[in-house]
Coordinates of C-alpha atoms and ligand atoms in Angstrom, one line a residue:
M1 CA 5.9 59.6 -107.2
K2 CA 3.1 57.1 -106.8
K3 CA 4.3 54.0 -105.0
I4 CA 6.2 54.1 -101.8
A5 CA 7.0 51.5 -99.2
I6 CA 7.2 51.8 -95.4
M7 CA 9.5 49.7 -93.1
T8 CA 10.7 49.5 -89.6
S9 CA 14.2 48.2 -89.0
G10 CA 16.7 47.6 -86.1
G11 CA 15.5 47.6 -82.5
D12 CA 11.8 48.5 -82.2
S13 CA 10.7 51.6 -80.3
P14 CA 7.3 52.8 -79.1
G15 CA 5.9 55.3 -81.5
M16 CA 6.8 53.4 -84.6
N17 CA 3.2 52.4 -85.2
G18 CA 2.1 56.0 -85.0
A19 CA 4.7 56.9 -87.6
V20 CA 3.6 54.0 -89.9
R21 CA -0.1 54.9 -89.5
A22 CA 0.7 58.6 -90.4
A23 CA 2.8 57.7 -93.4
V24 CA 0.1 55.4 -94.8
R25 CA -2.7 57.9 -94.1
T26 CA -0.6 60.8 -95.7
A27 CA 0.2 58.7 -98.7
F28 CA -3.6 58.1 -99.3
Y29 CA -4.3 61.7 -98.7
Y30 CA -1.9 62.5 -101.7
N31 CA -3.2 59.7 -103.8
M32 CA -0.2 57.5 -103.4
T33 CA -0.1 53.7 -103.0
P34 CA 1.7 52.7 -99.8
Y35 CA 3.2 49.3 -99.4
G36 CA 4.4 47.7 -96.1
I37 CA 7.7 45.6 -95.9
L38 CA 7.6 43.0 -93.1
S39 CA 10.7 42.7 -90.9
G40 CA 12.8 45.5 -92.5
Y41 CA 15.6 44.6 -94.9
K42 CA 15.0 40.9 -94.3
G43 CA 11.5 41.2 -95.6
M44 CA 12.7 43.2 -98.5
I45 CA 15.1 40.4 -99.5
E46 CA 12.5 37.7 -98.9
D47 CA 9.8 39.6 -100.8
N48 CA 7.5 40.1 -97.8
I49 CA 6.0 43.2 -99.3
F50 CA 2.3 44.0 -99.5
E51 CA 0.0 46.8 -100.4
L52 CA -1.4 48.5 -97.3
K53 CA -5.0 49.3 -96.9
H54 CA -6.4 52.3 -95.0
S55 CA -7.8 49.8 -92.4
D56 CA -4.4 48.0 -91.9
V57 CA -3.4 50.9 -89.7
S58 CA -6.5 51.3 -87.9
N59 CA -6.3 51.0 -84.1
I60 CA -2.4 50.8 -84.0
I61 CA -1.4 54.2 -82.7
G62 CA -1.7 53.1 -79.0
R63 CA 0.2 49.8 -79.6
G64 CA 3.9 49.4 -78.6
G65 CA 6.3 47.6 -80.9
T66 CA 5.8 47.7 -84.6
I67 CA 3.0 46.0 -86.6
L68 CA 5.5 45.8 -89.5
Q69 CA 7.9 43.9 -87.4
T70 CA 11.6 44.3 -87.4
A71 CA 14.9 42.5 -87.7
R72 CA 18.6 43.1 -88.0
S73 CA 19.6 41.5 -91.5
Q74 CA 23.1 40.3 -92.2
E75 CA 22.2 39.2 -95.6
F76 CA 21.5 42.9 -96.6
R77 CA 25.1 43.7 -95.9
T78 CA 26.0 41.5 -99.0
E79 CA 25.7 42.7 -102.6
E80 CA 23.6 39.6 -103.4
G81 CA 21.1 40.4 -100.7
Q82 CA 20.8 44.0 -101.8
K83 CA 20.2 43.0 -105.4
K84 CA 17.4 40.7 -104.4
A85 CA 15.8 43.5 -102.2
V86 CA 16.0 46.0 -105.0
E87 CA 14.5 43.5 -107.5
N88 CA 11.5 43.0 -105.2
L89 CA 10.9 46.8 -105.0
K90 CA 11.4 47.5 -108.6
K91 CA 9.0 44.8 -109.8
R92 CA 6.3 46.5 -108.0
G93 CA 7.3 50.0 -109.2
I94 CA 8.2 51.2 -105.7
E95 CA 10.2 54.3 -106.1
A96 CA 10.9 55.4 -102.5
L97 CA 11.1 54.2 -99.0
V98 CA 10.2 55.5 -95.5
V99 CA 12.7 53.8 -93.2
I100 CA 11.9 54.0 -89.5
G101 CA 14.8 52.9 -87.3
G102 CA 18.3 53.9 -86.0
D103 CA 21.4 55.1 -87.9
G104 CA 22.2 51.5 -88.9
S105 CA 18.8 51.2 -90.7
L106 CA 19.3 54.6 -92.4
S107 CA 22.7 53.7 -93.6
G108 CA 21.0 50.7 -95.5
A109 CA 18.8 53.3 -97.1
K110 CA 21.7 55.3 -98.2
V111 CA 23.2 52.3 -99.9
L112 CA 19.9 51.7 -101.7
Y113 CA 20.1 55.2 -103.2
D114 CA 23.8 55.4 -103.9
K115 CA 23.9 52.0 -105.7
Y116 CA 20.4 51.4 -106.9
D117 CA 18.7 54.8 -107.1
I118 CA 15.9 54.0 -104.6
K119 CA 15.0 57.2 -102.8
S120 CA 14.2 57.4 -99.0
I121 CA 13.4 59.5 -96.0
G122 CA 14.4 58.2 -92.6
I123 CA 12.5 58.6 -89.3
P124 CA 14.7 58.3 -86.1
G125 CA 13.4 55.4 -83.9
S126 CA 15.6 54.2 -81.0
I127 CA 14.9 54.5 -77.3
D128 CA 18.7 55.3 -76.7
N129 CA 18.4 58.8 -78.1
D130 CA 21.8 58.4 -79.7
I131 CA 20.8 59.6 -83.2
Y132 CA 22.2 63.0 -84.4
G133 CA 19.8 65.6 -85.8
T134 CA 16.9 65.2 -83.6
D135 CA 16.3 66.5 -80.0
V136 CA 14.6 63.2 -79.4
S137 CA 14.0 60.0 -81.3
L138 CA 10.8 58.0 -81.3
G139 CA 10.4 55.8 -78.3
V140 CA 12.6 57.8 -75.8
D141 CA 9.7 59.4 -74.0
T142 CA 7.9 56.1 -73.5
A143 CA 11.0 54.3 -72.4
L144 CA 11.7 56.9 -69.8
T145 CA 8.3 56.7 -68.4
V146 CA 8.6 52.9 -68.1
I147 CA 12.1 53.4 -66.4
M148 CA 10.7 56.1 -64.1
D149 CA 7.7 54.0 -63.0
S150 CA 10.0 51.1 -62.3
V151 CA 12.5 53.0 -60.4
D152 CA 9.7 54.6 -58.3
M153 CA 8.5 51.1 -57.4
I154 CA 12.0 50.0 -56.6
N155 CA 12.5 53.1 -54.5
N156 CA 9.4 52.1 -52.4
T157 CA 10.9 48.7 -51.3
A158 CA 14.5 50.3 -51.1
S159 CA 13.1 52.8 -48.6
S160 CA 11.4 50.1 -46.5
H161 CA 14.6 48.1 -46.1
G162 CA 17.2 51.0 -46.2
R163 CA 18.9 49.3 -49.1
T164 CA 21.1 50.3 -52.1
F165 CA 19.7 49.4 -55.4
I166 CA 21.9 49.4 -58.6
I167 CA 19.5 49.6 -61.5
E168 CA 20.7 49.0 -65.1
V169 CA 18.9 50.8 -67.9
M170 CA 19.5 50.5 -71.6
G171 CA 21.8 52.7 -73.7
R172 CA 24.6 50.9 -75.5
H173 CA 26.8 53.9 -76.1
C174 CA 24.7 56.7 -74.7
G175 CA 23.7 57.7 -71.2
Y176 CA 20.7 59.8 -72.1
L177 CA 18.2 57.4 -70.5
A178 CA 20.3 57.1 -67.4
V179 CA 20.7 60.8 -67.0
M180 CA 17.1 61.8 -67.5
A181 CA 15.8 58.9 -65.4
G182 CA 18.3 60.0 -62.7
I183 CA 16.8 63.5 -62.6
A184 CA 13.2 62.2 -62.9
T185 CA 13.4 59.7 -60.1
G186 CA 15.7 61.6 -57.7
A187 CA 18.5 59.0 -58.0
D188 CA 21.5 59.3 -55.8
A189 CA 24.2 58.6 -58.4
V190 CA 24.3 57.8 -62.2
I191 CA 27.0 56.1 -64.2
I192 CA 27.1 56.7 -68.0
P193 CA 29.5 55.5 -70.8
E194 CA 30.5 59.1 -71.6
V195 CA 32.1 59.7 -68.3
K196 CA 34.6 57.5 -66.4
P197 CA 32.9 56.3 -63.2
D198 CA 34.1 57.6 -59.9
L199 CA 33.3 54.6 -57.9
D200 CA 35.3 55.7 -54.8
G201 CA 33.5 59.1 -54.9
I202 CA 30.1 57.3 -55.0
I203 CA 31.0 55.0 -52.2
S204 CA 32.2 57.7 -49.9
K205 CA 29.1 59.8 -50.7
F206 CA 26.8 56.8 -49.7
K207 CA 28.9 56.2 -46.6
K208 CA 28.8 59.8 -45.5
R209 CA 25.0 59.9 -46.1
A210 CA 24.6 56.7 -44.1
E211 CA 26.2 58.4 -41.1
D212 CA 23.4 60.9 -41.3
G213 CA 20.9 58.0 -41.3
K214 CA 20.2 57.7 -45.0
T215 CA 20.8 54.1 -46.1
R216 CA 18.5 54.0 -49.1
N217 CA 20.4 54.7 -52.3
I218 CA 19.4 54.4 -56.0
L219 CA 22.4 54.1 -58.4
I220 CA 21.3 54.1 -62.1
V221 CA 23.8 52.5 -64.6
A222 CA 23.6 52.8 -68.3
E223 CA 24.4 49.4 -69.8
G224 CA 27.2 50.8 -72.0
A225 CA 29.1 51.9 -68.9
G226 CA 29.3 48.3 -67.4
S227 CA 27.2 45.7 -65.7
A228 CA 25.1 46.5 -62.7
Y229 CA 26.2 43.2 -61.2
E230 CA 29.8 44.3 -61.3
F231 CA 29.1 47.7 -59.8
G232 CA 26.9 45.9 -57.2
K233 CA 29.7 43.6 -56.2
I234 CA 32.1 46.5 -55.8
L235 CA 29.6 48.3 -53.6
Q236 CA 28.9 45.1 -51.5
E237 CA 32.6 44.6 -51.0
A238 CA 33.0 48.2 -49.9
G239 CA 30.9 47.1 -46.9
T240 CA 28.0 48.7 -45.1
F241 CA 25.7 48.5 -48.2
D242 CA 22.9 46.0 -48.4
A243 CA 22.9 46.0 -52.2
R244 CA 20.4 44.7 -54.7
I245 CA 20.5 44.7 -58.5
T246 CA 17.7 45.2 -61.1
V247 CA 18.3 45.0 -64.8
L248 CA 15.3 46.5 -66.4
G249 CA 15.9 45.0 -69.8
H250 CA 13.4 44.9 -72.7
I251 CA 10.4 46.2 -70.7
Q252 CA 12.0 49.6 -71.5
R253 CA 11.4 49.0 -75.2
G254 CA 8.0 47.4 -74.9
G255 CA 5.8 50.2 -73.4
F256 CA 2.7 51.6 -74.7
P257 CA 3.5 54.7 -76.6
S258 CA 3.1 57.9 -74.6
Y259 CA 1.1 60.9 -75.9
F260 CA 4.4 62.5 -76.9
D261 CA 5.6 59.5 -79.0
R262 CA 2.2 59.1 -80.7
V263 CA 2.2 62.8 -81.7
L264 CA 5.9 62.8 -82.7
G265 CA 5.5 59.6 -84.7
S266 CA 2.5 61.1 -86.5
R267 CA 4.3 64.3 -87.3
M268 CA 7.3 62.5 -88.6
G269 CA 5.4 59.9 -90.6
A270 CA 3.5 62.7 -92.4
A271 CA 6.6 64.8 -92.8
A272 CA 8.4 61.9 -94.5
I273 CA 5.7 61.5 -97.1
E274 CA 5.4 65.3 -97.7
G275 CA 9.2 65.5 -98.0
L276 CA 9.2 62.7 -100.7
I277 CA 6.5 64.5 -102.6
N278 CA 8.5 67.8 -102.4
G279 CA 11.6 66.0 -103.9
R280 CA 13.6 65.4 -100.7
N281 CA 15.7 62.3 -100.5
G282 CA 18.5 61.0 -98.3
V283 CA 17.3 62.9 -95.3
M284 CA 15.9 62.1 -91.9
T285 CA 13.1 63.9 -90.1
G286 CA 14.4 65.5 -86.9
L287 CA 12.6 67.3 -84.1
Q288 CA 14.5 70.6 -83.5
G289 CA 12.9 72.9 -81.1
N290 CA 9.2 72.3 -81.9
K291 CA 9.8 72.0 -85.7
I292 CA 10.3 69.0 -87.9
E293 CA 13.5 69.6 -90.0
Y294 CA 15.1 67.4 -92.7
V295 CA 18.6 66.3 -91.7
P296 CA 21.0 64.9 -94.4
Y297 CA 22.0 61.3 -93.8
E298 CA 25.6 62.4 -94.0
D299 CA 25.2 64.6 -91.0
V300 CA 23.3 61.8 -89.1
F301 CA 26.2 59.4 -89.8
S302 CA 29.2 61.7 -89.2
R303 CA 28.1 63.4 -86.1
K304 CA 27.2 62.3 -82.6
H305 CA 24.0 63.2 -80.6
E306 CA 25.5 65.4 -77.9
M307 CA 24.2 65.2 -74.3
N308 CA 23.0 68.6 -73.1
Q309 CA 25.8 69.6 -70.7
N310 CA 23.4 71.8 -68.7
V311 CA 21.3 68.7 -67.9
V312 CA 24.4 66.7 -66.9
K313 CA 25.4 69.5 -64.6
L314 CA 21.9 69.6 -63.1
L315 CA 22.1 65.9 -62.4
D316 CA 25.4 66.5 -60.7
I317 CA 24.0 69.3 -58.5
L318 CA 20.9 67.2 -57.7
T319 CA 22.6 64.0 -56.7
Ligands
F6P401 O1 19.3 50.2 -79.6 C1 18.4 50.1 -78.6 C2 18.7 49.0 -77.7 O2 17.6 49.0 -76.9 C3 20.0 49.2 -76.8 O3 19.9 50.1 -75.8 C4 20.2 47.8 -76.3 O4 21.5 47.5 -76.1 C5 19.8 47.0 -77.6 O5 18.9 47.8 -78.3 C6 19.3 45.6 -77.4 O6 19.1 45.0 -78.5 P1 18.4 43.5 -78.8 O7 17.0 43.7 -78.5 O8 18.7 43.2 -80.2 O9 19.1 42.7 -77.8

């Protein structure tokens, strides 16, 4: 295998640049020619594909986002779009891809192999930590650092005023960020999509604590569980709470990659290239314990990333 292309797709996540850099440098190490595809499947269709030089990935490991840019392509869902994309790869002799993104991005890679014989290895990139087969995905650690810093700051002003803050964090279907942020910031309650919220329980807990003089409360809500504004309204209507809302939004995705995400991206980028050289295909690099394993796409698509129940229990104890 001589020519491979690297792309990032779906929502960006901090650490993607470290993975791109490692894939490029590892490809050079093994005398391969790396290509970059701009904006994921969209760029593949629009022929935005270019040979990458060693210097193209200089000084990117500390940058957030992705230098290859990213997009969610509707056209790639059509047969016509897929054929255009494949034509653009084949005319350059590109035999395999490194696809960095969430499970939607990896399912595109599976289509490319099943229908057009383009091989690939995936790297999980998503701050939500909802991808099966890896303890953590790229970007999760950085996102949590941003969330933790933000909640700590909100906590300062919440303490001064004795207020209740409802803070919405990302996580479309997965409460991982909310749970971990809840533990790391000492939040008073957390609402996640996986568990039906017990609002009455939260309200009576806050009221009881107010009787003991504690009027500052931090409630963290994962976006998939409902809107912070709705929960805020309910709390406000329950009386006694001077409630304020903060939706953290995309600052959670835009952080400078942490040490952990830089190293994880580097390990996974290198493992993707070495996997392709060793004949692997249709697998995702996953961090399991402290080892990088190769997880078949079928498992990634058919199974769910389970929340560690010991951690959920710990959160329950601590709130
Ligand atoms: O998948 C990661 C994620 O950050 C979700 O938590 C969030 O709902 C979504 O992306 C936001 O996507 P977009 O940037 O396309 O609005």
